[in-house]
Amino acid sequence: MKQSETSNLPLLVSTVLMLYTCQASSSSASNLHPLILVPGSGGNQLEARLTSSYAPSSLLCNRWYPVPKTKDGWFRLWFDPSVLLAPFTKCFADRMTLYYDPDTDDYHNAPGVQTRVPHFGSTESLLCLDPHLKKITAYMAPLVESLEQIGYEDGKTLFGAPYDFRYGLAAEGHPTRVGSKFLEDLKALIEKASSSNGGKPVILVTHSLGGLFVLQFLNRNPLPWRRKFVRHFLAISAPWGGTVEEMLTFASGYSLGVPLVEPLLVREEQRSSESNLWLMPNPNFFARSKPLVITPNDTYSAYDIAEFLNDIGFPQGVRPYKTRVLPLMDQLAAPGVPVSCVVGSGVRTPETLFYGGNGFDEQPEIVYGDGDGTVNMVSLLGLESLWDNMENQTLNVIKIGGASHTEILKEEGSVAQIVGEISRINSISMYNSAK
């Protein structure tokens, strides 16, 4: 297992990109391993359609939101900038909310709301969240453009695997209809991408939550299949051990730094997200003695999440957390294929939340620690300690100083280092084939 520590070197960015571009031009693009991008939470577009069962929370939601719709009633649910307007924020939250059914032990959409993920297999819905505001809502566009510079082509050697990021996975024995369907679709996409590229195994590149899905995916498929179809797993900003910021989201709501959005208006919708429960701090990485939330009456660590959920007024989250999510947090086995982790560091990241006498309806005072601004360093580097000295598992960790959780996909220096790692993976494969 090897770790390389790097930092942003803006003055060298142009040189690095030129090097990779020249490398691509000097060798055929057919030598590239097919690459599949798996986004993080909120990292791809979602569409929705309302049926006769839909009961709007207001006349405004029924008649005036959203605009426009397609002829068959579909509209972009995520992301639509009208969500920034308070009256429409409530409409948006109502339609994004999930419901846990204790009888079926699974999650489902709000009644009367149908959702779908557009452009599976393509990078189209990963480039930006609103095609009418490409620059403002850019997500993976800078990374995709850099991959195209070294010879990747959408639909031929480059693919996207968007999914409904509200849904998660669950421990064995519990149904996850939507999440399991995504894993099935991902497997089919991997096999198709490999087959259409001469049988070359694929490189899986994930961001944030996508890393958790892909690690679960790999470990749920037989080792011979993994080694046949997966060349490398490159995880960017993966929250292996969850985040303290997620406790803020559940307690008080979180506007993601978007102005005009009132956190309390989206709190119930955020609490309903199955994947958000999965991102709670993992007790395998956060110490029992480490206080994460402190109130006048109680202190909560990663070992007290069930009590925390109950005390913030979300008791309905306790059962799925205990039965579906907590056992899943133990399932981080090494997949037996090469893994690289690219992480940001040196960015102020919420580490401890202090709530005063007004309860959880107020935003807390925050003590910050190291991380990428969203994910704590102990979580980003979680696999290092977990897989330390493990045989038959290579792990390469690349730290990029000053790179935040999402800007790591956009800032030139960070993107150059990610593309450099992908080029290295392709080069190693070419060298091994030539031996």
C-alpha positions as a printed Julia matrix, in Angstrom:
435×3 Matrix{Float64}:
   0.0     0.0     0.0
   1.42    3.4    -0.85
   0.5     6.97   -0.04
   1.61   10.03   -1.96
   1.04   13.49   -0.55
   0.67   16.28   -3.08
  -0.44   19.89   -3.01
  -1.87   22.32   -5.52
   0.82   23.65   -7.81
  -0.99   26.24   -9.93
   2.13   27.27  -11.84
   2.6    23.73  -13.11
  -0.99   23.1   -14.15
  -0.56   24.09  -17.79
   2.59   21.98  -18.08
   0.89   18.95  -16.54
  -2.15   19.18  -18.79
   0.09   19.64  -21.83
   2.05   16.53  -20.85
  -1.11   14.42  -20.64
  -2.45   15.82  -23.89
   0.79   15.03  -25.68
   0.79   11.56  -24.17
  -2.73   10.98  -25.47
  -1.85   12.21  -28.95
   1.22    9.98  -29.11
  -0.78    6.82  -28.41
  -4.05    5.57  -29.79
  -7.18    6.27  -27.78
  -7.95    2.59  -28.24
  -5.32    1.89  -25.57
  -7.48    3.6   -22.97
  -9.46    1.52  -20.54
 -13.16    2.41  -20.65
 -14.05    4.73  -17.78
 -17.32    5.08  -15.89
 -18.11    8.16  -13.78
 -20.36    7.72  -10.73
 -21.44   11.03   -9.13
 -22.04   11.96   -5.51
 -25.22   13.04   -3.78
 -26.89   15.78   -5.8
 -24.4    15.24   -8.62
 -26.8    14.45  -11.44
 -30.14   15.64  -12.72
 -33.42   14.07  -11.6
 -36.77   14.34  -13.38
 -40.27   13.99  -11.94
 -43.87   13.67  -13.07
 -47.03   14.2   -11.01
 -49.93   11.78  -11.19
 -53.56   12.09  -10.1
 -52.55   10.77   -6.66
 -50.43   13.83   -6.0
 -51.83   16.08   -3.27
 -50.13   19.5    -3.46
 -49.34   21.3    -0.24
 -50.62   24.54   -1.77
 -52.42   25.88   -4.84
 -49.13   27.44   -5.88
 -47.47   24.02   -6.06
 -50.31   22.62   -8.13
 -50.7    25.34  -10.76
 -47.53   27.37  -11.0
 -44.65   25.05  -10.17
 -42.82   23.78  -12.08
 -42.56   25.54  -15.41
 -41.87   24.22  -17.98
 -42.97   20.6   -18.39
 -42.63   18.23  -21.32
 -45.71   17.1   -23.23
 -45.92   13.95  -21.14
 -45.57   15.87  -17.88
 -41.92   15.31  -16.97
 -39.92   18.19  -15.5
 -36.49   18.66  -13.97
 -36.8    18.15  -10.23
 -33.09   18.54   -9.48
 -31.76   21.08  -10.03
 -34.21   23.91  -10.75
 -33.12   27.42   -9.65
 -36.71   28.33   -8.74
 -36.13   26.27   -5.58
 -34.28   29.32   -4.28
 -37.58   31.19   -3.94
 -39.16   30.45   -0.56
 -42.7    29.6    -1.83
 -41.24   27.13   -4.33
 -38.72   25.71   -1.85
 -41.62   24.09    0.0
 -43.02   22.63   -3.25
 -39.59   21.23   -4.1
 -39.13   19.72   -0.64
 -42.55   18.03   -0.77
 -41.68   16.33   -4.05
 -38.17   15.29   -3.05
 -39.27   13.76    0.26
 -38.97   10.0     0.71
 -41.07    7.85    3.03
 -39.94    4.79    4.96
 -42.59    2.07    5.12
 -42.0    -0.12    8.2
 -44.28   -2.82    6.8
 -42.27   -3.32    3.6
 -39.01   -2.17    5.24
 -38.17    0.04    2.27
 -38.34    3.64    1.03
 -40.63    5.12   -1.62
 -41.47    8.46   -3.24
 -44.17   10.81   -2.02
 -47.62    9.67   -3.21
 -48.31   10.78   -6.75
 -44.68   11.65   -7.52
 -42.85    9.61  -10.14
 -39.13   10.12  -10.64
 -36.56    9.02  -13.19
 -32.84    9.48  -13.85
 -32.14   10.82  -17.35
 -29.28    9.81  -19.64
 -28.0     6.71  -17.85
 -24.83    5.53  -19.59
 -23.9     9.04  -20.73
 -22.06   11.83  -18.93
 -24.73   14.34  -20.04
 -26.6    14.67  -16.73
 -23.32   14.82  -14.74
 -21.83   17.8   -16.55
 -24.1    20.38  -14.92
 -27.26   20.33  -12.85
 -29.16   22.84  -15.01
 -28.41   22.83  -18.75
 -29.63   26.43  -18.98
 -27.06   27.55  -16.36
 -24.1    25.44  -17.37
 -21.36   27.52  -15.79
 -23.14   28.26  -12.52
 -24.28   24.66  -11.99
 -21.24   22.89  -13.46
 -20.37   19.64  -11.71
 -18.22   17.13  -13.63
 -17.88   19.2   -16.81
 -14.26   20.29  -16.13
 -13.21   16.71  -15.39
 -14.98   15.35  -18.46
 -13.39   18.01  -20.67
  -9.94   17.07  -19.37
 -10.63   13.37  -19.96
 -11.64   14.18  -23.53
  -8.29   15.92  -23.98
  -6.46   12.65  -23.33
  -8.66   10.75  -25.78
 -11.81    9.69  -23.94
 -15.09    9.95  -25.85
 -18.58    9.94  -24.39
 -20.52    6.83  -25.24
 -17.45    4.99  -26.58
 -14.78    4.95  -23.89
 -16.4     7.31  -21.38
 -19.69    6.63  -19.61
 -21.8     8.04  -16.8
 -23.79    6.19  -14.15
 -26.24    8.71  -12.64
 -28.71    7.48  -10.02
 -31.42    8.65   -7.66
 -29.09    9.8    -4.9
 -31.91   10.14   -2.35
 -32.01    6.38   -2.05
 -29.26    4.29   -0.49
 -28.45    0.67    0.22
 -29.12   -1.48    3.25
 -27.52   -4.35    5.1
 -28.13   -7.92    3.94
 -31.67   -9.12    4.47
 -33.29   -5.72    3.92
 -34.9    -4.68    0.62
 -33.59   -1.67   -1.28
 -35.58   -1.64   -4.48
 -34.15    1.54   -5.99
 -30.57    1.15   -4.77
 -30.37   -2.5    -5.82
 -31.72   -1.66   -9.28
 -28.92    0.89   -9.67
 -26.32   -1.75   -8.83
 -27.85   -4.05  -11.46
 -27.77   -1.27  -14.06
 -24.18   -0.41  -13.13
 -23.1    -4.03  -13.58
 -24.71   -4.19  -17.01
 -23.04   -0.89  -18.0
 -19.63   -2.16  -16.9
 -19.98   -5.35  -18.92
 -21.23   -3.41  -21.95
 -18.39   -0.86  -21.73
 -15.82   -3.65  -21.46
 -17.32   -5.67  -24.3
 -17.45   -2.66  -26.65
 -13.78   -1.93  -25.93
 -12.25   -5.26  -26.77
 -12.8    -6.81  -23.36
 -10.7    -4.25  -21.5
 -11.68   -3.96  -17.83
 -13.09   -0.58  -16.79
 -11.83    2.19  -14.54
 -14.51    3.26  -12.05
 -14.19    6.92  -11.01
 -16.5     8.11   -8.25
 -17.14   11.27   -6.3
 -18.32   11.43   -2.69
 -21.36    9.17   -2.04
 -20.66    7.36   -5.32
 -17.61    5.82   -3.65
 -19.75    4.14   -1.0
 -22.08    2.72   -3.65
 -19.22    1.37   -5.76
 -17.38   -0.26   -2.84
 -20.62   -2.0    -1.88
 -21.16   -2.94   -5.53
 -17.72   -4.5    -5.84
 -18.04   -6.52   -2.65
 -21.47   -7.79   -3.68
 -20.08   -9.37   -6.84
 -17.77  -12.42   -7.03
 -14.03  -11.78   -6.96
 -13.44  -13.41  -10.39
 -16.02  -11.05  -11.92
 -14.37   -8.01  -10.29
 -10.92   -8.92  -11.55
 -12.23   -9.59  -15.04
 -14.24   -6.39  -15.47
 -12.67   -3.77  -13.14
  -9.17   -2.47  -13.8
  -9.12    0.16  -11.05
 -11.38    1.96   -8.59
 -10.59    5.68   -8.19
 -12.58    7.32   -5.4
 -12.59   11.11   -5.09
 -13.65   12.75   -1.8
 -15.29    9.55   -0.55
 -16.9     9.84    2.93
 -15.96    6.32    4.04
 -16.85    7.13    7.64
 -19.62    9.68    7.08
 -19.47   13.34    8.14
 -20.22   15.52   11.15
 -21.9    17.92    8.74
 -24.62   15.3     8.26
 -25.58   15.68   11.93
 -26.05   19.4    11.28
 -28.26   18.56    8.3
 -30.51   16.32   10.38
 -30.64   18.6    13.39
 -31.18   22.02   11.83
 -31.36   21.6     8.07
 -28.58   22.68    5.74
 -28.82   25.11    2.85
 -25.5    23.93    1.32
 -24.4    27.55    1.45
 -27.06   28.56   -1.08
 -28.34   32.06   -0.3
 -32.06   32.67    0.25
 -32.79   29.03    1.16
 -34.14   28.68    4.7
 -32.6    25.5     6.22
 -35.74   24.64    8.2
 -37.8    24.56    4.99
 -35.74   21.67    3.64
 -34.95   19.89    6.93
 -37.76   17.32    6.77
 -36.91   16.48    3.17
 -33.24   16.08    4.06
 -34.09   13.88    7.04
 -36.2    11.65    4.8
 -33.28   10.84    2.49
 -32.18    7.23    2.86
 -28.66    8.05    1.68
 -28.31   10.86    4.23
 -28.7     8.31    7.04
 -25.89    6.34    5.44
 -23.65    9.42    5.71
 -23.97    9.76    9.47
 -20.63    9.47   11.33
 -19.47    5.86   11.37
 -18.5     4.56   14.85
 -15.76    2.48   13.22
 -13.85    5.71   12.5
 -15.06    8.37   14.96
 -13.97    7.55   18.52
 -16.52    6.99   21.26
 -14.76    9.65   23.32
 -15.06   12.27   20.56
 -18.08   14.57   21.11
 -19.67   15.54   17.8
 -22.76   17.4    19.04
 -22.96   19.16   22.4
 -26.16   20.62   23.91
 -26.85   22.03   27.39
 -28.23   18.64   28.42
 -26.51   15.99   26.29
 -23.4    15.1    24.34
 -23.53   12.84   21.27
 -20.74   10.81   19.68
 -20.85    8.54   16.64
 -22.03    5.82   19.03
 -25.13    7.82   19.98
 -26.73    8.45   16.58
 -29.98    6.61   17.43
 -30.43    8.72   20.56
 -29.53   11.83   18.59
 -32.19   11.1    15.96
 -34.82   10.67   18.64
 -33.83   13.82   20.52
 -33.9    16.09   17.45
 -37.5    15.03   16.82
 -36.94   12.38   14.18
 -37.79    9.1    15.96
 -38.98    7.53   12.7
 -35.36    7.46   11.59
 -34.22    5.27   14.48
 -35.43    1.91   13.17
 -34.0     2.18    9.64
 -30.75    3.53   11.09
 -30.35    0.66   13.56
 -31.47   -2.16   11.28
 -30.53   -1.05    7.76
 -27.7     1.48    8.02
 -25.61    0.68   11.11
 -24.8    -2.88   10.0
 -23.97   -1.51    6.53
 -21.31    0.71    8.1
 -19.32   -2.4     9.0
 -19.22   -3.56    5.39
 -16.09   -1.86    4.05
 -14.11   -4.93    3.05
 -11.21   -4.58    0.63
 -12.5    -5.39   -2.89
  -9.41   -7.13   -4.22
  -8.95   -4.69   -7.12
  -6.55   -1.71   -7.1
  -7.96    1.35   -5.32
  -6.87    5.0    -5.35
  -8.32    7.7    -3.1
  -7.97   11.38   -4.04
  -8.84   13.65   -1.13
  -8.74   17.32   -0.31
  -7.12   18.48    2.92
  -6.47   21.62    4.9
 -10.0    23.0     4.48
 -12.02   24.0     7.57
 -14.5    21.2     8.19
 -17.22   20.97   10.89
 -15.92   18.8    13.72
 -18.08   19.64   16.73
 -21.51   21.33   16.86
 -22.62   23.37   19.89
 -26.33   24.04   20.41
 -27.63   26.58   22.93
 -30.86   26.75   24.87
 -33.09   27.33   21.83
 -32.86   23.74   20.65
 -32.2    22.37   17.18
 -34.25   24.92   15.25
 -31.27   27.26   15.38
 -27.95   26.9    13.6
 -25.16   25.79   15.95
 -21.8    27.24   16.76
 -19.19   25.16   14.98
 -15.68   24.08   15.9
 -13.72   23.22   12.78
 -11.05   20.65   12.08
  -9.21   19.23    9.07
 -10.93   17.82    6.01
 -12.23   18.98    2.65
 -14.85   21.37    4.0
 -17.54   18.67    4.0
 -15.9    15.36    4.93
 -13.69   15.03    7.99
 -10.13   13.83    7.48
 -10.66   10.75    9.65
 -13.4     9.73    7.21
 -11.52   10.58    4.01
  -8.55    8.49    5.14
 -10.66    5.76    6.69
  -9.56    3.0     4.34
  -5.89    3.54    5.2
  -6.37    2.42    8.79
  -8.96   -0.2     7.91
  -6.89   -1.91    5.21
  -3.45   -1.31    6.74
  -0.99   -4.09    5.78
  -3.76   -6.08    4.1
  -2.46   -8.57    1.55
  -3.68   -8.56   -2.04
  -5.04   -5.03   -1.77
  -3.27   -1.99   -3.18
  -4.33    1.44   -1.96
  -2.87    4.69   -3.24
  -3.88    7.86   -1.36
  -3.32   11.26   -2.96
  -3.84   14.35   -0.79
  -4.43   17.69   -2.47
  -3.93   20.59   -0.1
  -6.65   23.23   -0.12
  -9.01   21.26   -2.36
 -12.61   21.4    -1.15
 -15.19   18.65   -1.52
 -16.71   19.82   -4.81
 -14.08   22.22   -6.13
 -11.73   19.24   -6.39
 -13.68   18.39   -9.58
 -13.36   21.89  -11.02
 -10.09   23.52   -9.97
  -7.43   23.09  -12.65
  -4.69   21.77  -10.4
  -6.94   19.18   -8.77
  -8.39   18.02  -12.08
  -4.87   17.72  -13.51
  -3.85   15.41  -10.67
  -6.99   13.28  -11.05
  -6.39   12.96  -14.79
  -2.74   12.22  -14.04
  -3.75    9.28  -11.86
  -6.06    7.99  -14.6
  -3.23    8.33  -17.12
  -0.94    6.42  -14.75
  -3.48    3.59  -14.46
  -3.74    3.37  -18.25
   0.04    3.5   -18.63
   0.59    0.67  -16.13
  -1.9    -1.45  -18.01
  -0.19   -0.74  -21.36
   3.2    -1.61  -19.83
   1.91   -4.89  -18.39
   0.33   -5.81  -21.73
   3.61   -5.19  -23.53
   5.65   -7.39  -21.19
